[in-house]
Coordinates of C-alpha atoms in Angstrom, one line a residue:
M1 CA -53.9 -2.2 -11.1
E2 CA -52.4 1.2 -10.0
R3 CA -50.2 3.4 -12.2
T4 CA -47.8 5.2 -9.9
T5 CA -44.4 6.9 -9.6
V6 CA -41.3 5.6 -7.8
L7 CA -38.7 8.3 -6.8
T8 CA -35.1 7.1 -6.9
Q9 CA -32.5 8.3 -4.5
D10 CA -31.1 10.6 -7.2
S11 CA -34.6 12.1 -7.7
W12 CA -35.6 10.4 -11.0
A13 CA -39.4 9.7 -11.2
L14 CA -39.9 6.2 -12.5
A15 CA -43.2 5.1 -14.0
A16 CA -44.3 1.9 -12.2
T17 CA -47.4 -0.2 -11.9
V18 CA -48.7 -2.0 -8.8
F19 CA -50.8 -5.1 -9.1
T20 CA -52.2 -5.6 -5.7
A21 CA -52.6 -9.1 -4.4
A22 CA -56.2 -10.3 -4.8
S23 CA -56.7 -12.3 -1.6
T24 CA -58.5 -12.5 1.7
E25 CA -57.0 -10.7 4.7
G26 CA -53.9 -12.4 6.0
S27 CA -53.3 -14.6 2.9
V28 CA -51.0 -12.3 0.9
R29 CA -48.0 -14.4 0.0
G30 CA -45.5 -11.6 -0.6
G31 CA -44.3 -9.1 -3.1
V32 CA -42.7 -9.6 -6.5
L33 CA -40.5 -7.1 -8.3
L34 CA -40.7 -7.9 -12.0
A35 CA -37.7 -6.3 -13.8
G36 CA -38.1 -6.5 -17.6
A37 CA -36.0 -6.9 -20.7
M38 CA -34.0 -4.3 -22.6
A39 CA -36.3 -1.8 -24.5
T40 CA -39.4 -3.7 -23.4
P41 CA -42.3 -1.7 -22.0
Q42 CA -43.7 -2.9 -18.7
Q43 CA -47.1 -3.4 -20.4
H44 CA -45.5 -6.6 -21.9
Y45 CA -45.7 -8.2 -18.5
E46 CA -49.2 -7.0 -17.6
P47 CA -51.1 -10.3 -18.3
F48 CA -48.6 -12.3 -16.1
A49 CA -48.5 -9.6 -13.4
R50 CA -52.4 -9.7 -13.2
W51 CA -52.3 -13.5 -13.0
L52 CA -49.6 -13.4 -10.3
A53 CA -51.6 -10.9 -8.2
A54 CA -54.5 -13.4 -8.4
Q55 CA -52.2 -16.0 -6.8
G56 CA -51.7 -13.8 -3.8
F57 CA -48.6 -11.7 -4.7
T58 CA -48.4 -7.9 -5.0
V59 CA -46.4 -7.2 -8.1
V60 CA -44.5 -4.1 -9.1
T61 CA -43.3 -3.5 -12.7
L62 CA -41.4 -0.5 -14.0
D63 CA -39.8 1.3 -17.0
Y64 CA -36.2 2.1 -16.6
R65 CA -35.2 5.8 -16.7
G66 CA -35.0 7.2 -20.2
T67 CA -37.3 4.6 -21.6
F68 CA -41.1 4.6 -22.3
A69 CA -43.1 6.3 -19.6
S70 CA -40.0 6.9 -17.4
G71 CA -38.8 9.8 -19.5
G72 CA -38.5 8.1 -22.9
E73 CA -39.2 11.5 -24.5
R74 CA -36.1 12.8 -22.8
V75 CA -33.8 9.9 -23.7
A76 CA -31.2 12.2 -25.4
S77 CA -30.7 14.0 -22.1
T78 CA -30.8 11.0 -19.8
D79 CA -27.5 10.3 -18.0
A80 CA -27.9 6.6 -17.4
T81 CA -25.8 3.4 -17.5
F82 CA -26.5 -0.2 -16.6
D83 CA -25.2 0.7 -13.2
T84 CA -27.8 3.5 -12.9
W85 CA -30.6 1.2 -13.9
G86 CA -29.5 -1.4 -11.3
Q87 CA -28.2 0.7 -8.4
Q88 CA -30.9 3.4 -8.6
D89 CA -33.9 2.2 -10.5
V90 CA -34.2 -1.4 -9.5
S91 CA -33.1 -0.5 -5.9
A92 CA -35.8 2.2 -5.7
A93 CA -38.5 -0.2 -7.0
A94 CA -37.4 -2.8 -4.4
R95 CA -37.7 -0.4 -1.5
F96 CA -41.1 0.8 -2.8
L97 CA -42.3 -2.8 -3.0
Q98 CA -41.1 -3.4 0.6
Q99 CA -43.2 -0.5 1.7
R100 CA -46.3 -1.9 -0.1
V101 CA -46.0 -5.3 1.6
P102 CA -44.5 -4.5 5.0
G103 CA -43.3 -7.6 6.9
L104 CA -43.9 -10.0 4.0
P105 CA -41.2 -11.8 1.9
L106 CA -40.0 -10.2 -1.3
Y107 CA -39.1 -12.1 -4.5
Y108 CA -37.2 -10.9 -7.6
L109 CA -38.2 -11.9 -11.1
G110 CA -35.9 -10.7 -13.8
H111 CA -36.3 -11.2 -17.5
S112 CA -33.3 -10.9 -19.8
L113 CA -31.7 -7.5 -18.9
G114 CA -33.7 -7.6 -15.7
G115 CA -31.8 -10.7 -14.7
Q116 CA -28.5 -9.0 -15.5
L117 CA -29.4 -6.0 -13.3
F118 CA -30.1 -8.0 -10.2
A119 CA -26.5 -8.1 -9.1
S120 CA -26.2 -4.3 -9.7
S121 CA -29.0 -3.6 -7.3
E122 CA -28.1 -2.4 -3.8
T123 CA -31.1 -4.3 -2.5
T124 CA -30.4 -8.0 -3.3
H125 CA -30.4 -8.7 0.5
L126 CA -34.1 -7.8 0.6
F127 CA -35.2 -10.7 -1.5
Q128 CA -35.9 -14.1 -0.2
R129 CA -35.5 -15.7 -3.6
A130 CA -34.8 -14.7 -7.2
V131 CA -35.9 -16.2 -10.5
L132 CA -34.0 -15.1 -13.5
V133 CA -35.4 -15.9 -16.9
A134 CA -33.7 -15.8 -20.3
S135 CA -30.7 -13.8 -19.1
G136 CA -27.3 -14.5 -20.7
S137 CA -24.0 -13.3 -21.9
G138 CA -24.4 -10.8 -24.8
Y139 CA -21.1 -11.7 -26.4
W140 CA -22.4 -11.4 -29.9
P141 CA -20.3 -14.2 -31.7
R142 CA -21.8 -16.8 -29.4
L143 CA -25.5 -15.9 -29.7
R144 CA -27.7 -18.8 -30.9
K145 CA -29.0 -17.8 -34.3
A146 CA -27.5 -15.9 -37.2
V147 CA -30.1 -13.2 -37.5
P148 CA -29.9 -12.1 -33.8
R149 CA -26.2 -12.6 -33.8
W150 CA -25.5 -10.3 -36.8
G151 CA -28.3 -8.0 -35.8
L152 CA -26.7 -7.4 -32.4
F153 CA -23.3 -6.9 -34.0
A154 CA -24.7 -4.3 -36.4
A155 CA -26.6 -2.5 -33.7
T156 CA -23.8 -2.4 -31.1
Q157 CA -20.6 -2.3 -33.2
I158 CA -21.7 -0.4 -36.3
W159 CA -24.8 1.7 -35.7
A160 CA -24.2 2.7 -32.1
P161 CA -20.8 4.3 -32.6
L162 CA -22.1 6.2 -35.6
L163 CA -25.5 7.3 -34.3
V164 CA -25.2 7.8 -30.6
P165 CA -22.9 10.9 -31.0
L166 CA -25.3 12.2 -33.7
F167 CA -28.6 11.7 -31.8
G168 CA -27.4 11.7 -28.2
Y169 CA -28.9 8.3 -27.7
F170 CA -29.3 5.0 -29.7
P171 CA -32.4 5.6 -32.0
G172 CA -33.4 1.9 -32.1
Q173 CA -37.0 2.7 -32.9
R174 CA -36.0 4.4 -36.1
L175 CA -33.9 1.4 -37.1
R176 CA -36.5 -1.1 -35.8
K177 CA -33.7 -2.6 -33.7
V178 CA -33.9 -3.1 -30.0
G179 CA -35.5 0.3 -29.2
N180 CA -34.3 3.7 -28.0
I181 CA -31.6 3.4 -25.4
P182 CA -29.7 6.1 -23.4
A183 CA -26.2 6.8 -24.7
G184 CA -24.4 5.7 -21.5
V185 CA -26.2 2.3 -21.5
M186 CA -25.5 1.8 -25.2
R187 CA -21.8 2.6 -24.9
Q188 CA -21.5 0.2 -21.9
W189 CA -23.4 -2.5 -23.8
T190 CA -21.4 -2.0 -26.9
R191 CA -18.1 -2.6 -25.0
W192 CA -19.4 -5.7 -23.3
C193 CA -20.9 -7.3 -26.4
R194 CA -17.5 -7.6 -28.0
H195 CA -15.8 -9.3 -25.1
P196 CA -16.1 -13.1 -24.2
D197 CA -16.5 -12.1 -20.5
Y198 CA -19.3 -9.7 -21.4
L199 CA -20.1 -7.5 -18.4
A200 CA -17.5 -9.4 -16.3
R201 CA -14.8 -7.6 -18.3
D202 CA -15.4 -4.8 -15.7
A203 CA -14.1 -6.1 -12.4
H204 CA -16.7 -4.3 -10.3
Q205 CA -19.5 -6.0 -12.2
R206 CA -17.9 -9.4 -11.6
E207 CA -17.5 -8.7 -7.9
R208 CA -21.2 -7.7 -7.6
F209 CA -22.3 -11.1 -9.0
E210 CA -20.0 -13.0 -6.7
R211 CA -21.4 -11.2 -3.7
V212 CA -25.0 -12.2 -4.3
E213 CA -26.1 -14.7 -1.7
T214 CA -29.8 -14.8 -2.6
P215 CA -31.1 -18.3 -3.7
I216 CA -31.6 -18.3 -7.4
T217 CA -33.4 -20.3 -10.0
Y218 CA -32.5 -19.8 -13.6
F219 CA -34.7 -20.6 -16.6
N220 CA -33.8 -20.6 -20.3
S221 CA -35.6 -22.3 -23.2
S222 CA -34.1 -24.6 -25.8
D223 CA -35.4 -22.5 -28.6
D224 CA -34.3 -19.1 -27.3
E225 CA -33.3 -17.4 -30.6
V226 CA -30.9 -15.0 -28.7
F227 CA -29.0 -16.8 -26.0
S228 CA -27.3 -20.1 -26.7
Q229 CA -26.5 -22.6 -24.0
W230 CA -23.0 -21.1 -24.0
S231 CA -24.5 -17.7 -23.3
A232 CA -26.6 -19.1 -20.5
D233 CA -23.8 -21.0 -18.9
R234 CA -21.5 -18.0 -18.9
F235 CA -24.1 -15.9 -17.3
V236 CA -24.8 -18.4 -14.5
A237 CA -21.1 -18.8 -13.9
L238 CA -20.9 -15.1 -13.0
F239 CA -22.4 -15.9 -9.6
G240 CA -19.3 -17.9 -8.8
A241 CA -19.0 -20.5 -6.0
R242 CA -22.0 -20.3 -3.7
R243 CA -23.3 -22.1 -0.6
E244 CA -26.4 -22.7 -2.6
P245 CA -25.7 -23.2 -6.3
V246 CA -27.9 -21.6 -8.9
Q247 CA -30.6 -24.1 -9.9
C248 CA -30.7 -24.2 -13.7
L249 CA -33.7 -25.4 -15.7
T250 CA -34.1 -25.6 -19.5
L251 CA -37.6 -25.5 -20.9
E252 CA -38.6 -27.5 -23.9
P253 CA -41.6 -26.0 -25.8
K254 CA -43.1 -29.4 -26.6
H255 CA -43.2 -30.3 -22.9
L256 CA -45.2 -27.2 -22.2
G257 CA -47.6 -27.8 -25.0
V258 CA -46.5 -25.0 -27.3
R259 CA -44.6 -24.8 -30.6
R260 CA -42.4 -22.0 -29.5
I261 CA -41.2 -20.1 -26.4
G262 CA -38.3 -18.0 -27.8
H263 CA -36.8 -15.1 -25.9
F264 CA -40.1 -13.3 -25.1
G265 CA -42.7 -16.1 -24.9
Y266 CA -42.4 -16.8 -21.2
F267 CA -44.8 -14.2 -20.1
R268 CA -47.4 -14.6 -22.8
D269 CA -50.8 -16.1 -22.1
K270 CA -50.1 -19.3 -24.0
L271 CA -47.9 -20.5 -21.0
R272 CA -50.5 -19.5 -18.4
A273 CA -51.4 -23.1 -17.6
S274 CA -48.0 -24.8 -18.1
F275 CA -45.1 -22.6 -17.2
W276 CA -46.6 -19.9 -15.0
P277 CA -47.5 -22.2 -12.1
Q278 CA -44.0 -23.8 -12.4
L279 CA -42.4 -20.4 -12.1
V280 CA -44.4 -19.6 -9.0
Q281 CA -43.3 -22.8 -7.4
H282 CA -39.7 -21.8 -7.8
L283 CA -40.3 -18.2 -6.8
H284 CA -42.1 -19.1 -3.6
A285 CA -40.1 -22.3 -2.8

């Protein structure tokens, strides 16, 4: 495991981690860019990334600008939006990964927000396949359970308009809601969450999704407390008509030998023996 820095085209230094493939010479299977969820530190994915490296993949994880080790202490002065995170941060990490595994296939693995950012990247063409996990429409009235539903409503529609002008960012850590988020990201997210089309209310976002040609597998879980089936379906529909339709798979906790998966359980060690090998099969199909 190597802690490193990835420099974006607009000169932002991103904190990233490289998990080098543990394999014999010539048997490295490719590189995986693991783009994480909103306000989730890259350390959350470390157990899975280590396991994936043991399967022959070099893995790169990152913190988006203005969060955690990528300038989280400067979040109030971070000029970032979803577009910045996708076009600059994810794109820079993809090019960095390409340099680390020259000539080998690249794969994209996006969790929640990381799945939403895939279409915003300028490097989708670099990836042979993409696996998107627990991504969905954030339109708050259609979230699955009441607590996440009303929690997101309060965070985006009440607290954000009041607190972002005061602090210069969304102070989620103080509220114990979501986490600290740059002002531009929060304003964009606030606007999307109150519209049935979510991010597709912005025409340029919808067009980006429709242009993606990378083969995609999409996973959600039946017990995801955040995204309902409606949310999942609306997200997948963003990719429009494609030569190769998005392959959609719904996970049932009991079929994987666990009581709960939820929104964040996919990359926890309890699914090492059941879901992780299945994920790799779709990633490296």
